[in-house]
Amino acid sequence: MMDTEELRKNFLIEDLIINDEIKLVYSHYDRVIIGGAKPVNKALTLDTHPELRADYFLERREIGIINVGGNGVVQADGETYNLSKFDCVYVGKGVKSVSFKSDDAASPSIFYLLSSPAHASYPARKLTKEEAMPTTVGDASTSNRRTIYKYIHAEGIQSCQLVMGLTVLDKGSVWNTMPAHTHTRRMEAYFYFDVPEGQVVFHYMGEPQQTRHLVLQNNAAIISPPWSIHSGCGTSNYGFIWGMAGENHTYTDMDAVAIPDIR
């Protein structure tokens, strides 16, 4: 029964990427935290927050970090990870210090963050886009030819429950995640990036027979509940980071919805 304003208030995250700030949004869907860090003129430190009732941010959490900007550095308890565009680093439960820095203020890094509760510790690990099992799917004739990069999942970087990767659409393709699907065993969050200025993405959500849409601009994120489809169509090609947490971290666990059945 929500109108557009209510949908945007409850599911859309705008202004996530701010110069020289870390912004975090806490969702009660599987208690995932969605965040962005853009260090331009200084390094940024991931601090804990009173709401977590934790001595440090990753005391009971894990985090996935993907860079979609210029070259930069993530430091985790003294270990240094150099990240180019599309590189990912996972940092596990128990790491006390995490910080972010750009190599060049004229081309700053843009770090997208996704954190979920964790009840086991896994080692920090970096994965480049070349190592992320890139797979091209879809077809230009249906405007959805795209390359999928899988970073944190059962056959990639090991985690407690976090799953994370990104998708880049070819020029001339605009549809993502089509045919659509749900996965009631976990929630999902999308972060749209490289949306050209003046262009938008129509993100479709809701139950398969009761769909809704939200209009997003560059560097916006959206929270997708377990019962909702998550698909989009842009006025141009673009990229998006997808991340999930919940009952399992099997990438292929999904309930497909046939295109003619969507309402």
mmCIF file of N, CA, C and O in Angstrom, residues 109-201:
data_model
loop_
_atom_site.group_PDB
_atom_site.id
_atom_site.type_symbol
_atom_site.label_atom_id
_atom_site.label_comp_id
_atom_site.label_asym_id
_atom_site.label_seq_id
_atom_site.Cartn_x
_atom_site.Cartn_y
_atom_site.Cartn_z
ATOM 1 N N SER A 109 39.165 7.055 -4.588
ATOM 2 C CA SER A 109 38.500 5.755 -4.512
ATOM 3 C C SER A 109 37.057 5.949 -4.061
ATOM 4 O O SER A 109 36.725 6.905 -3.362
ATOM 5 N N ILE A 110 36.207 5.031 -4.460
ATOM 6 C CA ILE A 110 34.834 4.968 -3.966
ATOM 7 C C ILE A 110 34.630 3.543 -3.456
ATOM 8 O O ILE A 110 34.542 2.602 -4.250
ATOM 9 N N PHE A 111 34.622 3.387 -2.146
ATOM 10 C CA PHE A 111 34.493 2.072 -1.538
ATOM 11 C C PHE A 111 33.038 1.841 -1.124
ATOM 12 O O PHE A 111 32.483 2.612 -0.335
ATOM 13 N N TYR A 112 32.447 0.782 -1.668
ATOM 14 C CA TYR A 112 31.115 0.362 -1.230
ATOM 15 C C TYR A 112 31.286 -0.723 -0.182
ATOM 16 O O TYR A 112 32.084 -1.661 -0.362
ATOM 17 N N LEU A 113 30.540 -0.607 0.912
ATOM 18 C CA LEU A 113 30.694 -1.498 2.054
ATOM 19 C C LEU A 113 29.397 -2.247 2.315
ATOM 20 O O LEU A 113 28.309 -1.664 2.243
ATOM 21 N N LEU A 114 29.516 -3.524 2.617
ATOM 22 C CA LEU A 114 28.361 -4.310 3.037
ATOM 23 C C LEU A 114 28.800 -5.203 4.189
ATOM 24 O O LEU A 114 29.749 -5.978 4.051
ATOM 25 N N SER A 115 28.100 -5.082 5.323
ATOM 26 C CA SER A 115 28.494 -5.798 6.528
ATOM 27 C C SER A 115 27.307 -6.558 7.098
ATOM 28 O O SER A 115 26.190 -6.049 7.124
ATOM 29 N N SER A 116 27.566 -7.784 7.564
ATOM 30 C CA SER A 116 26.523 -8.586 8.200
ATOM 31 C C SER A 116 27.066 -9.177 9.493
ATOM 32 O O SER A 116 28.285 -9.294 9.673
ATOM 33 N N PRO A 117 26.179 -9.560 10.404
ATOM 34 C CA PRO A 117 26.644 -10.254 11.611
ATOM 35 C C PRO A 117 27.385 -11.534 11.248
ATOM 36 O O PRO A 117 27.087 -12.188 10.239
ATOM 37 N N ALA A 118 28.371 -11.883 12.070
ATOM 38 C CA ALA A 118 29.163 -13.090 11.821
ATOM 39 C C ALA A 118 29.384 -13.813 13.145
ATOM 40 O O ALA A 118 29.596 -13.185 14.184
ATOM 41 N N HIS A 119 29.328 -15.126 13.087
ATOM 42 C CA HIS A 119 29.519 -15.953 14.280
ATOM 43 C C HIS A 119 30.724 -16.878 14.138
ATOM 44 O O HIS A 119 30.921 -17.770 14.945
ATOM 45 N N ALA A 120 31.507 -16.630 13.097
ATOM 46 C CA ALA A 120 32.764 -17.349 12.889
ATOM 47 C C ALA A 120 33.736 -16.395 12.209
ATOM 48 O O ALA A 120 33.329 -15.437 11.560
ATOM 49 N N SER A 121 35.020 -16.649 12.380
ATOM 50 C CA SER A 121 36.047 -15.775 11.810
ATOM 51 C C SER A 121 36.672 -16.412 10.578
ATOM 52 O O SER A 121 37.020 -17.607 10.593
ATOM 53 N N TYR A 122 36.779 -15.624 9.521
ATOM 54 C CA TYR A 122 37.447 -16.068 8.297
ATOM 55 C C TYR A 122 38.540 -15.067 7.958
ATOM 56 O O TYR A 122 38.409 -13.868 8.242
ATOM 57 N N PRO A 123 39.636 -15.516 7.354
ATOM 58 C CA PRO A 123 40.758 -14.615 7.092
ATOM 59 C C PRO A 123 40.435 -13.551 6.050
ATOM 60 O O PRO A 123 39.642 -13.789 5.130
ATOM 61 N N ALA A 124 41.061 -12.387 6.215
ATOM 62 C CA ALA A 124 40.925 -11.330 5.215
ATOM 63 C C ALA A 124 41.534 -11.801 3.899
ATOM 64 O O ALA A 124 42.542 -12.524 3.875
ATOM 65 N N ARG A 125 40.906 -11.381 2.799
ATOM 66 C CA ARG A 125 41.397 -11.806 1.491
ATOM 67 C C ARG A 125 40.982 -10.794 0.430
ATOM 68 O O ARG A 125 39.865 -10.287 0.455
ATOM 69 N N LYS A 126 41.888 -10.541 -0.482
ATOM 70 C CA LYS A 126 41.612 -9.666 -1.619
ATOM 71 C C LYS A 126 41.383 -10.509 -2.863
ATOM 72 O O LYS A 126 41.994 -11.571 -3.040
ATOM 73 N N LEU A 127 40.489 -10.025 -3.742
ATOM 74 C CA LEU A 127 40.252 -10.677 -5.026
ATOM 75 C C LEU A 127 40.152 -9.588 -6.090
ATOM 76 O O LEU A 127 39.388 -8.625 -5.933
ATOM 77 N N THR A 128 40.906 -9.726 -7.160
ATOM 78 C CA THR A 128 40.815 -8.785 -8.266
ATOM 79 C C THR A 128 39.641 -9.171 -9.171
ATOM 80 O O THR A 128 39.117 -10.288 -9.088
ATOM 81 N N LYS A 129 39.278 -8.268 -10.056
ATOM 82 C CA LYS A 129 38.173 -8.572 -10.966
ATOM 83 C C LYS A 129 38.528 -9.732 -11.897
ATOM 84 O O LYS A 129 37.665 -10.501 -12.297
ATOM 85 N N GLU A 130 39.819 -9.868 -12.237
ATOM 86 C CA GLU A 130 40.230 -10.963 -13.112
ATOM 87 C C GLU A 130 40.105 -12.318 -12.405
ATOM 88 O O GLU A 130 39.930 -13.356 -13.054
ATOM 89 N N GLU A 131 40.197 -12.325 -11.086
ATOM 90 C CA GLU A 131 40.099 -13.556 -10.314
ATOM 91 C C GLU A 131 38.671 -13.890 -9.901
ATOM 92 O O GLU A 131 38.431 -14.932 -9.293
ATOM 93 N N ALA A 132 37.729 -13.032 -10.240
ATOM 94 C CA ALA A 132 36.372 -13.131 -9.705
ATOM 95 C C ALA A 132 35.421 -13.928 -10.591
ATOM 96 O O ALA A 132 34.227 -13.655 -10.627
ATOM 97 N N MET A 133 35.935 -14.909 -11.310
ATOM 98 C CA MET A 133 35.110 -15.792 -12.138
ATOM 99 C C MET A 133 34.198 -15.009 -13.078
ATOM 100 O O MET A 133 32.976 -15.234 -13.106
ATOM 101 N N PRO A 134 34.723 -14.053 -13.855
ATOM 102 C CA PRO A 134 33.850 -13.264 -14.733
ATOM 103 C C PRO A 134 33.113 -14.143 -15.733
ATOM 104 O O PRO A 134 33.713 -14.986 -16.403
ATOM 105 N N THR A 135 31.808 -13.951 -15.794
ATOM 106 C CA THR A 135 30.957 -14.735 -16.686
ATOM 107 C C THR A 135 30.039 -13.799 -17.443
ATOM 108 O O THR A 135 29.337 -12.981 -16.832
ATOM 109 N N THR A 136 30.019 -13.885 -18.762
ATOM 110 C CA THR A 136 29.146 -13.055 -19.576
ATOM 111 C C THR A 136 27.874 -13.822 -19.893
ATOM 112 O O THR A 136 27.930 -14.955 -20.374
ATOM 113 N N VAL A 137 26.736 -13.213 -19.591
ATOM 114 C CA VAL A 137 25.436 -13.851 -19.800
ATOM 115 C C VAL A 137 24.523 -12.877 -20.525
ATOM 116 O O VAL A 137 24.850 -11.701 -20.721
ATOM 117 N N GLY A 138 23.324 -13.355 -20.902
ATOM 118 C CA GLY A 138 22.364 -12.502 -21.590
ATOM 119 C C GLY A 138 22.699 -12.343 -23.058
ATOM 120 O O GLY A 138 23.628 -12.959 -23.595
ATOM 121 N N ASP A 139 21.950 -11.468 -23.707
ATOM 122 C CA ASP A 139 22.093 -11.304 -25.142
ATOM 123 C C ASP A 139 21.747 -9.873 -25.527
ATOM 124 O O ASP A 139 20.841 -9.259 -24.932
ATOM 125 N N ALA A 140 22.422 -9.353 -26.513
ATOM 126 C CA ALA A 140 22.146 -7.989 -26.975
ATOM 127 C C ALA A 140 20.728 -7.860 -27.526
ATOM 128 O O ALA A 140 20.109 -6.792 -27.443
ATOM 129 N N SER A 141 20.196 -8.965 -28.074
ATOM 130 C CA SER A 141 18.851 -8.903 -28.645
ATOM 131 C C SER A 141 17.775 -8.685 -27.594
ATOM 132 O O SER A 141 16.684 -8.200 -27.905
ATOM 133 N N THR A 142 18.060 -9.046 -26.342
ATOM 134 C CA THR A 142 17.120 -8.796 -25.242
ATOM 135 C C THR A 142 17.643 -7.702 -24.309
ATOM 136 O O THR A 142 17.156 -7.542 -23.188
ATOM 137 N N SER A 143 18.624 -6.964 -24.756
ATOM 138 C CA SER A 143 19.161 -5.786 -24.049
ATOM 139 C C SER A 143 19.656 -6.105 -22.645
ATOM 140 O O SER A 143 19.570 -5.269 -21.743
ATOM 141 N N ASN A 144 20.197 -7.319 -22.442
ATOM 142 C CA ASN A 144 20.680 -7.666 -21.107
ATOM 143 C C ASN A 144 22.004 -8.434 -21.133
ATOM 144 O O ASN A 144 22.259 -9.266 -20.273
ATOM 145 N N ARG A 145 22.849 -8.134 -22.101
ATOM 146 C CA ARG A 145 24.175 -8.749 -22.128
ATOM 147 C C ARG A 145 25.028 -8.091 -21.049
ATOM 148 O O ARG A 145 25.197 -6.855 -21.035
ATOM 149 N N ARG A 146 25.566 -8.900 -20.142
ATOM 150 C CA ARG A 146 26.241 -8.357 -18.985
ATOM 151 C C ARG A 146 27.303 -9.333 -18.489
ATOM 152 O O ARG A 146 27.218 -10.531 -18.737
ATOM 153 N N THR A 147 28.279 -8.807 -17.760
ATOM 154 C CA THR A 147 29.336 -9.627 -17.183
ATOM 155 C C THR A 147 29.199 -9.618 -15.668
ATOM 156 O O THR A 147 29.109 -8.551 -15.048
ATOM 157 N N ILE A 148 29.173 -10.810 -15.091
ATOM 158 C CA ILE A 148 28.991 -10.977 -13.649
ATOM 159 C C ILE A 148 30.334 -11.358 -13.033
ATOM 160 O O ILE A 148 31.028 -12.263 -13.509
ATOM 161 N N TYR A 149 30.699 -10.654 -11.953
ATOM 162 C CA TYR A 149 31.911 -10.942 -11.197
ATOM 163 C C TYR A 149 31.497 -11.393 -9.796
ATOM 164 O O TYR A 149 30.822 -10.648 -9.081
ATOM 165 N N LYS A 150 31.919 -12.589 -9.393
ATOM 166 C CA LYS A 150 31.555 -13.134 -8.086
ATOM 167 C C LYS A 150 32.786 -13.128 -7.171
ATOM 168 O O LYS A 150 33.809 -13.727 -7.498
ATOM 169 N N TYR A 151 32.670 -12.451 -6.038
ATOM 170 C CA TYR A 151 33.800 -12.301 -5.119
ATOM 171 C C TYR A 151 33.625 -13.142 -3.850
ATOM 172 O O TYR A 151 34.359 -14.090 -3.618
ATOM 173 N N ILE A 152 32.637 -12.793 -3.040
ATOM 174 C CA ILE A 152 32.431 -13.467 -1.754
ATOM 175 C C ILE A 152 31.271 -14.441 -1.908
ATOM 176 O O ILE A 152 30.115 -14.039 -2.035
ATOM 177 N N HIS A 153 31.588 -15.728 -1.935
ATOM 178 C CA HIS A 153 30.557 -16.755 -2.101
ATOM 179 C C HIS A 153 31.186 -18.101 -1.778
ATOM 180 O O HIS A 153 32.383 -18.192 -1.465
ATOM 181 N N ALA A 154 30.383 -19.157 -1.851
ATOM 182 C CA ALA A 154 30.840 -20.467 -1.399
ATOM 183 C C ALA A 154 32.063 -20.968 -2.158
ATOM 184 O O ALA A 154 32.856 -21.740 -1.612
ATOM 185 N N GLU A 155 32.242 -20.547 -3.434
ATOM 186 C CA GLU A 155 33.366 -21.021 -4.236
ATOM 187 C C GLU A 155 34.422 -19.941 -4.447
ATOM 188 O O GLU A 155 35.321 -20.101 -5.273
ATOM 189 N N GLY A 156 34.302 -18.829 -3.706
ATOM 190 C CA GLY A 156 35.267 -17.744 -3.827
ATOM 191 C C GLY A 156 35.831 -17.399 -2.467
ATOM 192 O O GLY A 156 36.308 -18.270 -1.737
ATOM 193 N N ILE A 157 35.816 -16.122 -2.105
ATOM 194 C CA ILE A 157 36.236 -15.713 -0.772
ATOM 195 C C ILE A 157 35.266 -16.304 0.245
ATOM 196 O O ILE A 157 34.058 -16.141 0.135
ATOM 197 N N GLN A 158 35.802 -16.982 1.236
ATOM 198 C CA GLN A 158 34.964 -17.607 2.253
ATOM 199 C C GLN A 158 34.515 -16.584 3.291
ATOM 200 O O GLN A 158 35.276 -15.697 3.692
ATOM 201 N N SER A 159 33.259 -16.723 3.741
ATOM 202 C CA SER A 159 32.693 -15.826 4.742
ATOM 203 C C SER A 159 31.763 -16.616 5.637
ATOM 204 O O SER A 159 31.468 -17.794 5.374
ATOM 205 N N CYS A 160 31.282 -15.938 6.662
ATOM 206 C CA CYS A 160 30.304 -16.575 7.543
ATOM 207 C C CYS A 160 28.946 -16.657 6.852
ATOM 208 O O CYS A 160 28.357 -17.733 6.752
ATOM 209 N N GLN A 161 28.426 -15.505 6.369
ATOM 210 C CA GLN A 161 27.145 -15.521 5.664
ATOM 211 C C GLN A 161 27.048 -14.498 4.541
ATOM 212 O O GLN A 161 26.074 -14.481 3.802
ATOM 213 N N LEU A 162 28.042 -13.677 4.374
ATOM 214 C CA LEU A 162 28.005 -12.622 3.369
ATOM 215 C C LEU A 162 28.262 -13.183 1.969
ATOM 216 O O LEU A 162 29.110 -14.055 1.774
ATOM 217 N N VAL A 163 27.492 -12.704 0.981
ATOM 218 C CA VAL A 163 27.690 -13.010 -0.433
ATOM 219 C C VAL A 163 27.788 -11.672 -1.174
ATOM 220 O O VAL A 163 26.994 -10.770 -0.912
ATOM 221 N N MET A 164 28.721 -11.541 -2.123
ATOM 222 C CA MET A 164 28.911 -10.228 -2.732
ATOM 223 C C MET A 164 29.580 -10.356 -4.100
ATOM 224 O O MET A 164 30.434 -11.213 -4.329
ATOM 225 N N GLY A 165 29.163 -9.501 -5.019
ATOM 226 C CA GLY A 165 29.753 -9.438 -6.338
ATOM 227 C C GLY A 165 29.237 -8.218 -7.076
ATOM 228 O O GLY A 165 28.552 -7.369 -6.498
ATOM 229 N N LEU A 166 29.552 -8.131 -8.368
ATOM 230 C CA LEU A 166 29.058 -6.998 -9.151
ATOM 231 C C LEU A 166 28.774 -7.439 -10.575
ATOM 232 O O LEU A 166 29.255 -8.471 -11.044
ATOM 233 N N THR A 167 27.978 -6.617 -11.259
ATOM 234 C CA THR A 167 27.578 -6.874 -12.640
ATOM 235 C C THR A 167 27.762 -5.596 -13.452
ATOM 236 O O THR A 167 27.401 -4.507 -12.993
ATOM 237 N N VAL A 168 28.305 -5.737 -14.641
ATOM 238 C CA VAL A 168 28.500 -4.597 -15.544
ATOM 239 C C VAL A 168 27.786 -4.898 -16.853
ATOM 240 O O VAL A 168 28.022 -5.935 -17.478
ATOM 241 N N LEU A 169 26.905 -4.002 -17.272
ATOM 242 C CA LEU A 169 26.152 -4.181 -18.505
ATOM 243 C C LEU A 169 26.944 -3.669 -19.710
ATOM 244 O O LEU A 169 27.618 -2.633 -19.628
ATOM 245 N N ASP A 170 26.863 -4.401 -20.819
ATOM 246 C CA ASP A 170 27.489 -3.954 -22.050
ATOM 247 C C ASP A 170 26.800 -2.692 -22.564
ATOM 248 O O ASP A 170 25.623 -2.441 -22.273
ATOM 249 N N LYS A 171 27.525 -1.937 -23.349
ATOM 250 C CA LYS A 171 26.927 -0.778 -24.003
ATOM 251 C C LYS A 171 25.777 -1.241 -24.886
ATOM 252 O O LYS A 171 25.902 -2.204 -25.650
ATOM 253 N N GLY A 172 24.625 -0.589 -24.757
ATOM 254 C CA GLY A 172 23.443 -0.973 -25.509
ATOM 255 C C GLY A 172 22.518 -1.902 -24.748
ATOM 256 O O GLY A 172 21.376 -2.114 -25.163
ATOM 257 N N SER A 173 22.977 -2.450 -23.623
ATOM 258 C CA SER A 173 22.133 -3.279 -22.766
ATOM 259 C C SER A 173 21.718 -2.484 -21.535
ATOM 260 O O SER A 173 22.493 -1.685 -21.004
ATOM 261 N N VAL A 174 20.497 -2.711 -21.073
ATOM 262 C CA VAL A 174 19.953 -1.910 -19.972
ATOM 263 C C VAL A 174 19.281 -2.740 -18.880
ATOM 264 O O VAL A 174 19.084 -2.261 -17.768
ATOM 265 N N TRP A 175 18.904 -3.995 -19.169
ATOM 266 C CA TRP A 175 18.192 -4.823 -18.188
ATOM 267 C C TRP A 175 19.163 -5.598 -17.316
ATOM 268 O O TRP A 175 20.107 -6.210 -17.805
ATOM 269 N N ASN A 176 18.914 -5.611 -16.003
ATOM 270 C CA ASN A 176 19.687 -6.477 -15.118
ATOM 271 C C ASN A 176 18.766 -7.483 -14.430
ATOM 272 O O ASN A 176 17.577 -7.251 -14.249
ATOM 273 N N THR A 177 19.350 -8.620 -14.067
ATOM 274 C CA THR A 177 18.640 -9.674 -13.320
ATOM 275 C C THR A 177 17.283 -9.974 -13.947
ATOM 276 O O THR A 177 16.236 -9.858 -13.316
ATOM 277 N N MET A 178 17.311 -10.361 -15.174
ATOM 278 C CA MET A 178 16.084 -10.696 -15.901
ATOM 279 C C MET A 178 16.333 -11.994 -16.667
ATOM 280 O O MET A 178 17.305 -12.069 -17.416
ATOM 281 N N PRO A 179 15.530 -13.041 -16.433
ATOM 282 C CA PRO A 179 14.310 -13.066 -15.634
ATOM 283 C C PRO A 179 14.576 -12.789 -14.146
ATOM 284 O O PRO A 179 15.635 -13.128 -13.634
ATOM 285 N N ALA A 180 13.575 -12.219 -13.498
ATOM 286 C CA ALA A 180 13.701 -11.850 -12.088
ATOM 287 C C ALA A 180 13.557 -13.078 -11.198
ATOM 288 O O ALA A 180 13.148 -14.153 -11.644
ATOM 289 N N HIS A 181 13.903 -12.914 -9.926
ATOM 290 C CA HIS A 181 13.770 -14.008 -8.978
ATOM 291 C C HIS A 181 13.649 -13.449 -7.563
ATOM 292 O O HIS A 181 13.879 -12.269 -7.321
ATOM 293 N N THR A 182 13.265 -14.310 -6.656
ATOM 294 C CA THR A 182 13.307 -14.007 -5.229
ATOM 295 C C THR A 182 14.182 -15.070 -4.566
ATOM 296 O O THR A 182 14.496 -16.093 -5.149
ATOM 297 N N HIS A 183 14.614 -14.772 -3.339
ATOM 298 C CA HIS A 183 15.237 -15.816 -2.517
ATOM 299 C C HIS A 183 14.855 -15.529 -1.072
ATOM 300 O O HIS A 183 15.447 -14.692 -0.393
ATOM 301 N N THR A 184 13.834 -16.236 -0.620
ATOM 302 C CA THR A 184 13.249 -15.961 0.689
ATOM 303 C C THR A 184 14.178 -16.316 1.839
ATOM 304 O O THR A 184 13.886 -15.963 2.991
ATOM 305 N N ARG A 185 15.288 -16.957 1.549
ATOM 306 C CA ARG A 185 16.210 -17.331 2.612
ATOM 307 C C ARG A 185 17.263 -16.265 2.889
ATOM 308 O O ARG A 185 18.108 -16.432 3.759
ATOM 309 N N ARG A 186 17.236 -15.162 2.150
ATOM 310 C CA ARG A 186 18.204 -14.096 2.403
ATOM 311 C C ARG A 186 17.729 -12.793 1.773
ATOM 312 O O ARG A 186 16.967 -12.798 0.810
ATOM 313 N N MET A 187 18.188 -11.690 2.340
ATOM 314 C CA MET A 187 17.885 -10.374 1.779
ATOM 315 C C MET A 187 18.988 -10.006 0.791
ATOM 316 O O MET A 187 20.016 -10.667 0.692
ATOM 317 N N GLU A 188 18.767 -8.913 0.059
ATOM 318 C CA GLU A 188 19.774 -8.446 -0.893
ATOM 319 C C GLU A 188 19.784 -6.927 -0.923
ATOM 320 O O GLU A 188 18.769 -6.281 -0.665
ATOM 321 N N ALA A 189 20.948 -6.373 -1.203
ATOM 322 C CA ALA A 189 21.077 -4.930 -1.399
ATOM 323 C C ALA A 189 21.789 -4.691 -2.722
ATOM 324 O O ALA A 189 22.716 -5.435 -3.085
ATOM 325 N N TYR A 190 21.338 -3.677 -3.456
ATOM 326 C CA TYR A 190 21.956 -3.278 -4.721
ATOM 327 C C TYR A 190 22.579 -1.890 -4.549
ATOM 328 O O TYR A 190 22.027 -1.033 -3.857
ATOM 329 N N PHE A 191 23.722 -1.680 -5.203
ATOM 330 C CA PHE A 191 24.340 -0.353 -5.279
ATOM 331 C C PHE A 191 24.636 -0.078 -6.743
ATOM 332 O O PHE A 191 25.419 -0.787 -7.382
ATOM 333 N N TYR A 192 23.987 0.943 -7.299
ATOM 334 C CA TYR A 192 24.150 1.280 -8.709
ATOM 335 C C TYR A 192 25.269 2.305 -8.885
ATOM 336 O O TYR A 192 25.292 3.334 -8.191
ATOM 337 N N PHE A 193 26.192 2.038 -9.804
ATOM 338 C CA PHE A 193 27.318 2.939 -10.045
ATOM 339 C C PHE A 193 27.551 3.080 -11.549
ATOM 340 O O PHE A 193 26.996 2.330 -12.356
ATOM 341 N N ASP A 194 28.354 4.041 -11.916
ATOM 342 C CA ASP A 194 28.656 4.346 -13.326
ATOM 343 C C ASP A 194 27.384 4.576 -14.143
ATOM 344 O O ASP A 194 27.321 4.243 -15.333
ATOM 345 N N VAL A 195 26.372 5.148 -13.493
ATOM 346 C CA VAL A 195 25.184 5.609 -14.214
ATOM 347 C C VAL A 195 25.538 6.986 -14.783
ATOM 348 O O VAL A 195 25.836 7.907 -14.020
ATOM 349 N N PRO A 196 25.546 7.159 -16.094
ATOM 350 C CA PRO A 196 25.969 8.448 -16.659
ATOM 351 C C PRO A 196 25.109 9.607 -16.159
ATOM 352 O O PRO A 196 23.933 9.435 -15.839
ATOM 353 N N GLU A 197 25.725 10.770 -16.111
ATOM 354 C CA GLU A 197 25.003 11.967 -15.678
ATOM 355 C C GLU A 197 23.799 12.196 -16.594
ATOM 356 O O GLU A 197 23.891 12.097 -17.818
ATOM 357 N N GLY A 198 22.670 12.487 -15.975
ATOM 358 C CA GLY A 198 21.447 12.727 -16.726
ATOM 359 C C GLY A 198 20.652 11.470 -17.030
ATOM 360 O O GLY A 198 19.556 11.556 -17.592
ATOM 361 N N GLN A 199 21.210 10.293 -16.674
ATOM 362 C CA GLN A 199 20.519 9.030 -16.895
ATOM 363 C C GLN A 199 20.039 8.461 -15.553
ATOM 364 O O GLN A 199 20.512 8.870 -14.482
ATOM 365 N N VAL A 200 19.101 7.511 -15.596
ATOM 366 C CA VAL A 200 18.556 6.919 -14.371
ATOM 367 C C VAL A 200 18.368 5.422 -14.570
ATOM 368 O O VAL A 200 18.426 4.915 -15.693
ATOM 369 N N VAL A 201 18.142 4.730 -13.461
ATOM 370 C CA VAL A 201 17.779 3.322 -13.477
ATOM 371 C C VAL A 201 16.418 3.169 -12.815
ATOM 372 O O VAL A 201 16.174 3.716 -11.739
#
